[in-house]
Amino acid sequence: MVKKTHKIKRTKFDGQLRFPIILRKEPEGGFTVLVPALPGCITFGRDIDEAQKMAKEAIELYLEDMIERGEPIPNESPTYTGEVTIDLPRKTASFTHA
C-alpha cells in the first residue's frame, strides 16, 4: 500500500496583518478557534498555546489559498472583542452556571 503525502507550498509573506480570533472552550476539552474575518477558517488546539499556534497556521494556509486563486487578501480585521455585563433578575440568576 502506497501512502500518499501532500506537500504544502509555503508562500513567503513580507509584512504582517492582524486577525482577531475567538477561542471557544469545548466541554470535552481543548479549544476551537474561529477567525471571523476568514469564513470557514476554523481549527482546534488542546490548550490555549496550541490553539494559537494552530490558528496562525490555519490563517497562513487560508491566505496562501486565496493568493493561489487570485483573490484579494483582506485587510486587517476591524473587529474588536470585549464583554458586556448584564444584570439578571434574582430568579433568573439562580439558573446560571458559575
PDB file of C-alpha atoms in Angstrom:
ATOM      1  CA  MET A   1       0.000   0.000   0.000  1.00  0.00           C
ATOM      2  CA  VAL A   2       1.422   3.372  -1.015  1.00  0.00           C
ATOM      3  CA  LYS A   3       0.909   6.195   1.416  1.00  0.00           C
ATOM      4  CA  LYS A   4       0.116   9.480  -0.300  1.00  0.00           C
ATOM      5  CA  THR A   5       1.530  12.685   1.090  1.00  0.00           C
ATOM      6  CA  HIS A   6       0.721  16.225   0.152  1.00  0.00           C
ATOM      7  CA  LYS A   7       3.327  18.939   0.164  1.00  0.00           C
ATOM      8  CA  ILE A   8       2.069  22.345   1.102  1.00  0.00           C
ATOM      9  CA  LYS A   9       3.559  25.165  -0.892  1.00  0.00           C
ATOM     10  CA  ARG A  10       4.551  27.831   1.591  1.00  0.00           C
ATOM     11  CA  THR A  11       4.246  31.399   0.363  1.00  0.00           C
ATOM     12  CA  LYS A  12       6.699  33.927   1.759  1.00  0.00           C
ATOM     13  CA  PHE A  13       4.869  36.831   3.328  1.00  0.00           C
ATOM     14  CA  ASP A  14       6.528  40.242   3.523  1.00  0.00           C
ATOM     15  CA  GLY A  15       4.556  42.136   6.112  1.00  0.00           C
ATOM     16  CA  GLN A  16       2.102  41.490   8.871  1.00  0.00           C
ATOM     17  CA  LEU A  17      -1.652  41.505   9.276  1.00  0.00           C
ATOM     18  CA  ARG A  18      -3.626  41.012  12.464  1.00  0.00           C
ATOM     19  CA  PHE A  19      -6.629  38.744  12.542  1.00  0.00           C
ATOM     20  CA  PRO A  20      -8.680  38.546  15.739  1.00  0.00           C
ATOM     21  CA  ILE A  21      -9.504  35.002  16.786  1.00  0.00           C
ATOM     22  CA  ILE A  22     -12.195  33.566  19.021  1.00  0.00           C
ATOM     23  CA  LEU A  23     -11.179  30.751  21.360  1.00  0.00           C
ATOM     24  CA  ARG A  24     -14.130  28.630  22.433  1.00  0.00           C
ATOM     25  CA  LYS A  25     -13.508  26.172  25.275  1.00  0.00           C
ATOM     26  CA  GLU A  26     -15.016  22.798  24.422  1.00  0.00           C
ATOM     27  CA  PRO A  27     -16.775  20.630  27.040  1.00  0.00           C
ATOM     28  CA  GLU A  28     -14.718  17.572  26.040  1.00  0.00           C
ATOM     29  CA  GLY A  29     -11.501  19.581  26.411  1.00  0.00           C
ATOM     30  CA  GLY A  30      -9.419  21.819  24.220  1.00  0.00           C
ATOM     31  CA  PHE A  31     -10.306  24.951  22.308  1.00  0.00           C
ATOM     32  CA  THR A  32     -11.980  25.540  18.964  1.00  0.00           C
ATOM     33  CA  VAL A  33     -10.562  28.589  17.201  1.00  0.00           C
ATOM     34  CA  LEU A  34     -12.642  30.735  14.846  1.00  0.00           C
ATOM     35  CA  VAL A  35     -11.297  33.509  12.607  1.00  0.00           C
ATOM     36  CA  PRO A  36     -14.286  35.796  11.945  1.00  0.00           C
ATOM     37  CA  ALA A  37     -12.590  37.713   9.103  1.00  0.00           C
ATOM     38  CA  LEU A  38     -11.917  34.479   7.186  1.00  0.00           C
ATOM     39  CA  PRO A  39     -15.150  32.484   6.748  1.00  0.00           C
ATOM     40  CA  GLY A  40     -14.589  28.780   7.307  1.00  0.00           C
ATOM     41  CA  CYS A  41     -11.149  29.268   8.880  1.00  0.00           C
ATOM     42  CA  ILE A  42     -11.539  27.082  11.961  1.00  0.00           C
ATOM     43  CA  THR A  43      -9.031  24.986  13.876  1.00  0.00           C
ATOM     44  CA  PHE A  44      -8.518  23.311  17.252  1.00  0.00           C
ATOM     45  CA  GLY A  45      -5.884  23.089  19.965  1.00  0.00           C
ATOM     46  CA  ARG A  46      -5.588  21.029  23.135  1.00  0.00           C
ATOM     47  CA  ASP A  47      -4.622  24.129  25.130  1.00  0.00           C
ATOM     48  CA  ILE A  48      -4.530  27.879  24.504  1.00  0.00           C
ATOM     49  CA  ASP A  49      -0.914  27.903  23.308  1.00  0.00           C
ATOM     50  CA  GLU A  50      -1.515  25.107  20.823  1.00  0.00           C
ATOM     51  CA  ALA A  51      -4.791  26.721  19.710  1.00  0.00           C
ATOM     52  CA  GLN A  52      -2.992  29.997  18.944  1.00  0.00           C
ATOM     53  CA  LYS A  53      -0.240  28.185  17.009  1.00  0.00           C
ATOM     54  CA  MET A  54      -2.840  26.233  15.059  1.00  0.00           C
ATOM     55  CA  ALA A  55      -4.732  29.475  14.347  1.00  0.00           C
ATOM     56  CA  LYS A  56      -1.611  31.086  12.911  1.00  0.00           C
ATOM     57  CA  GLU A  57      -1.007  28.083  10.657  1.00  0.00           C
ATOM     58  CA  ALA A  58      -4.663  27.933   9.571  1.00  0.00           C
ATOM     59  CA  ILE A  59      -4.655  31.644   8.706  1.00  0.00           C
ATOM     60  CA  GLU A  60      -1.417  31.329   6.721  1.00  0.00           C
ATOM     61  CA  LEU A  61      -2.785  28.374   4.737  1.00  0.00           C
ATOM     62  CA  TYR A  62      -6.092  30.168   4.160  1.00  0.00           C
ATOM     63  CA  LEU A  63      -4.267  33.232   2.802  1.00  0.00           C
ATOM     64  CA  GLU A  64      -1.979  31.087   0.623  1.00  0.00           C
ATOM     65  CA  ASP A  65      -5.061  29.506  -0.925  1.00  0.00           C
ATOM     66  CA  MET A  66      -6.559  32.945  -1.580  1.00  0.00           C
ATOM     67  CA  ILE A  67      -3.331  34.059  -3.276  1.00  0.00           C
ATOM     68  CA  GLU A  68      -3.238  30.944  -5.475  1.00  0.00           C
ATOM     69  CA  ARG A  69      -6.841  31.594  -6.558  1.00  0.00           C
ATOM     70  CA  GLY A  70      -6.090  35.255  -7.265  1.00  0.00           C
ATOM     71  CA  GLU A  71      -8.429  36.516  -4.563  1.00  0.00           C
ATOM     72  CA  PRO A  72      -7.618  39.737  -2.710  1.00  0.00           C
ATOM     73  CA  ILE A  73      -6.235  39.344   0.796  1.00  0.00           C
ATOM     74  CA  PRO A  74      -8.493  41.026   3.349  1.00  0.00           C
ATOM     75  CA  ASN A  75      -7.093  43.975   5.273  1.00  0.00           C
ATOM     76  CA  GLU A  76      -6.654  43.779   8.983  1.00  0.00           C
ATOM     77  CA  SER A  77      -9.961  42.976  10.561  1.00  0.00           C
ATOM     78  CA  PRO A  78     -11.738  45.945  12.130  1.00  0.00           C
ATOM     79  CA  THR A  79     -13.366  43.518  14.565  1.00  0.00           C
ATOM     80  CA  TYR A  80     -12.716  44.025  18.247  1.00  0.00           C
ATOM     81  CA  THR A  81     -13.871  41.807  21.028  1.00  0.00           C
ATOM     82  CA  GLY A  82     -14.971  42.601  24.533  1.00  0.00           C
ATOM     83  CA  GLU A  83     -17.537  41.586  27.033  1.00  0.00           C
ATOM     84  CA  VAL A  84     -20.728  43.028  28.406  1.00  0.00           C
ATOM     85  CA  THR A  85     -22.024  42.637  31.941  1.00  0.00           C
ATOM     86  CA  ILE A  86     -25.778  42.450  32.356  1.00  0.00           C
ATOM     87  CA  ASP A  87     -27.953  42.432  35.446  1.00  0.00           C
ATOM     88  CA  LEU A  88     -30.218  39.424  35.824  1.00  0.00           C
ATOM     89  CA  PRO A  89     -33.397  39.249  37.862  1.00  0.00           C
ATOM     90  CA  ARG A  90     -32.832  37.312  41.090  1.00  0.00           C
ATOM     91  CA  LYS A  91     -34.977  34.342  39.977  1.00  0.00           C
ATOM     92  CA  THR A  92     -33.000  34.066  36.696  1.00  0.00           C
ATOM     93  CA  ALA A  93     -29.590  34.356  38.368  1.00  0.00           C
ATOM     94  CA  SER A  94     -30.140  31.073  40.214  1.00  0.00           C
ATOM     95  CA  PHE A  95     -30.159  29.249  36.845  1.00  0.00           C
ATOM     96  CA  THR A  96     -26.734  30.471  35.730  1.00  0.00           C
ATOM     97  CA  HIS A  97     -23.591  28.354  35.925  1.00  0.00           C
ATOM     98  CA  ALA A  98     -20.652  29.962  37.675  1.00  0.00           C
TER      99      ALA A  98
END
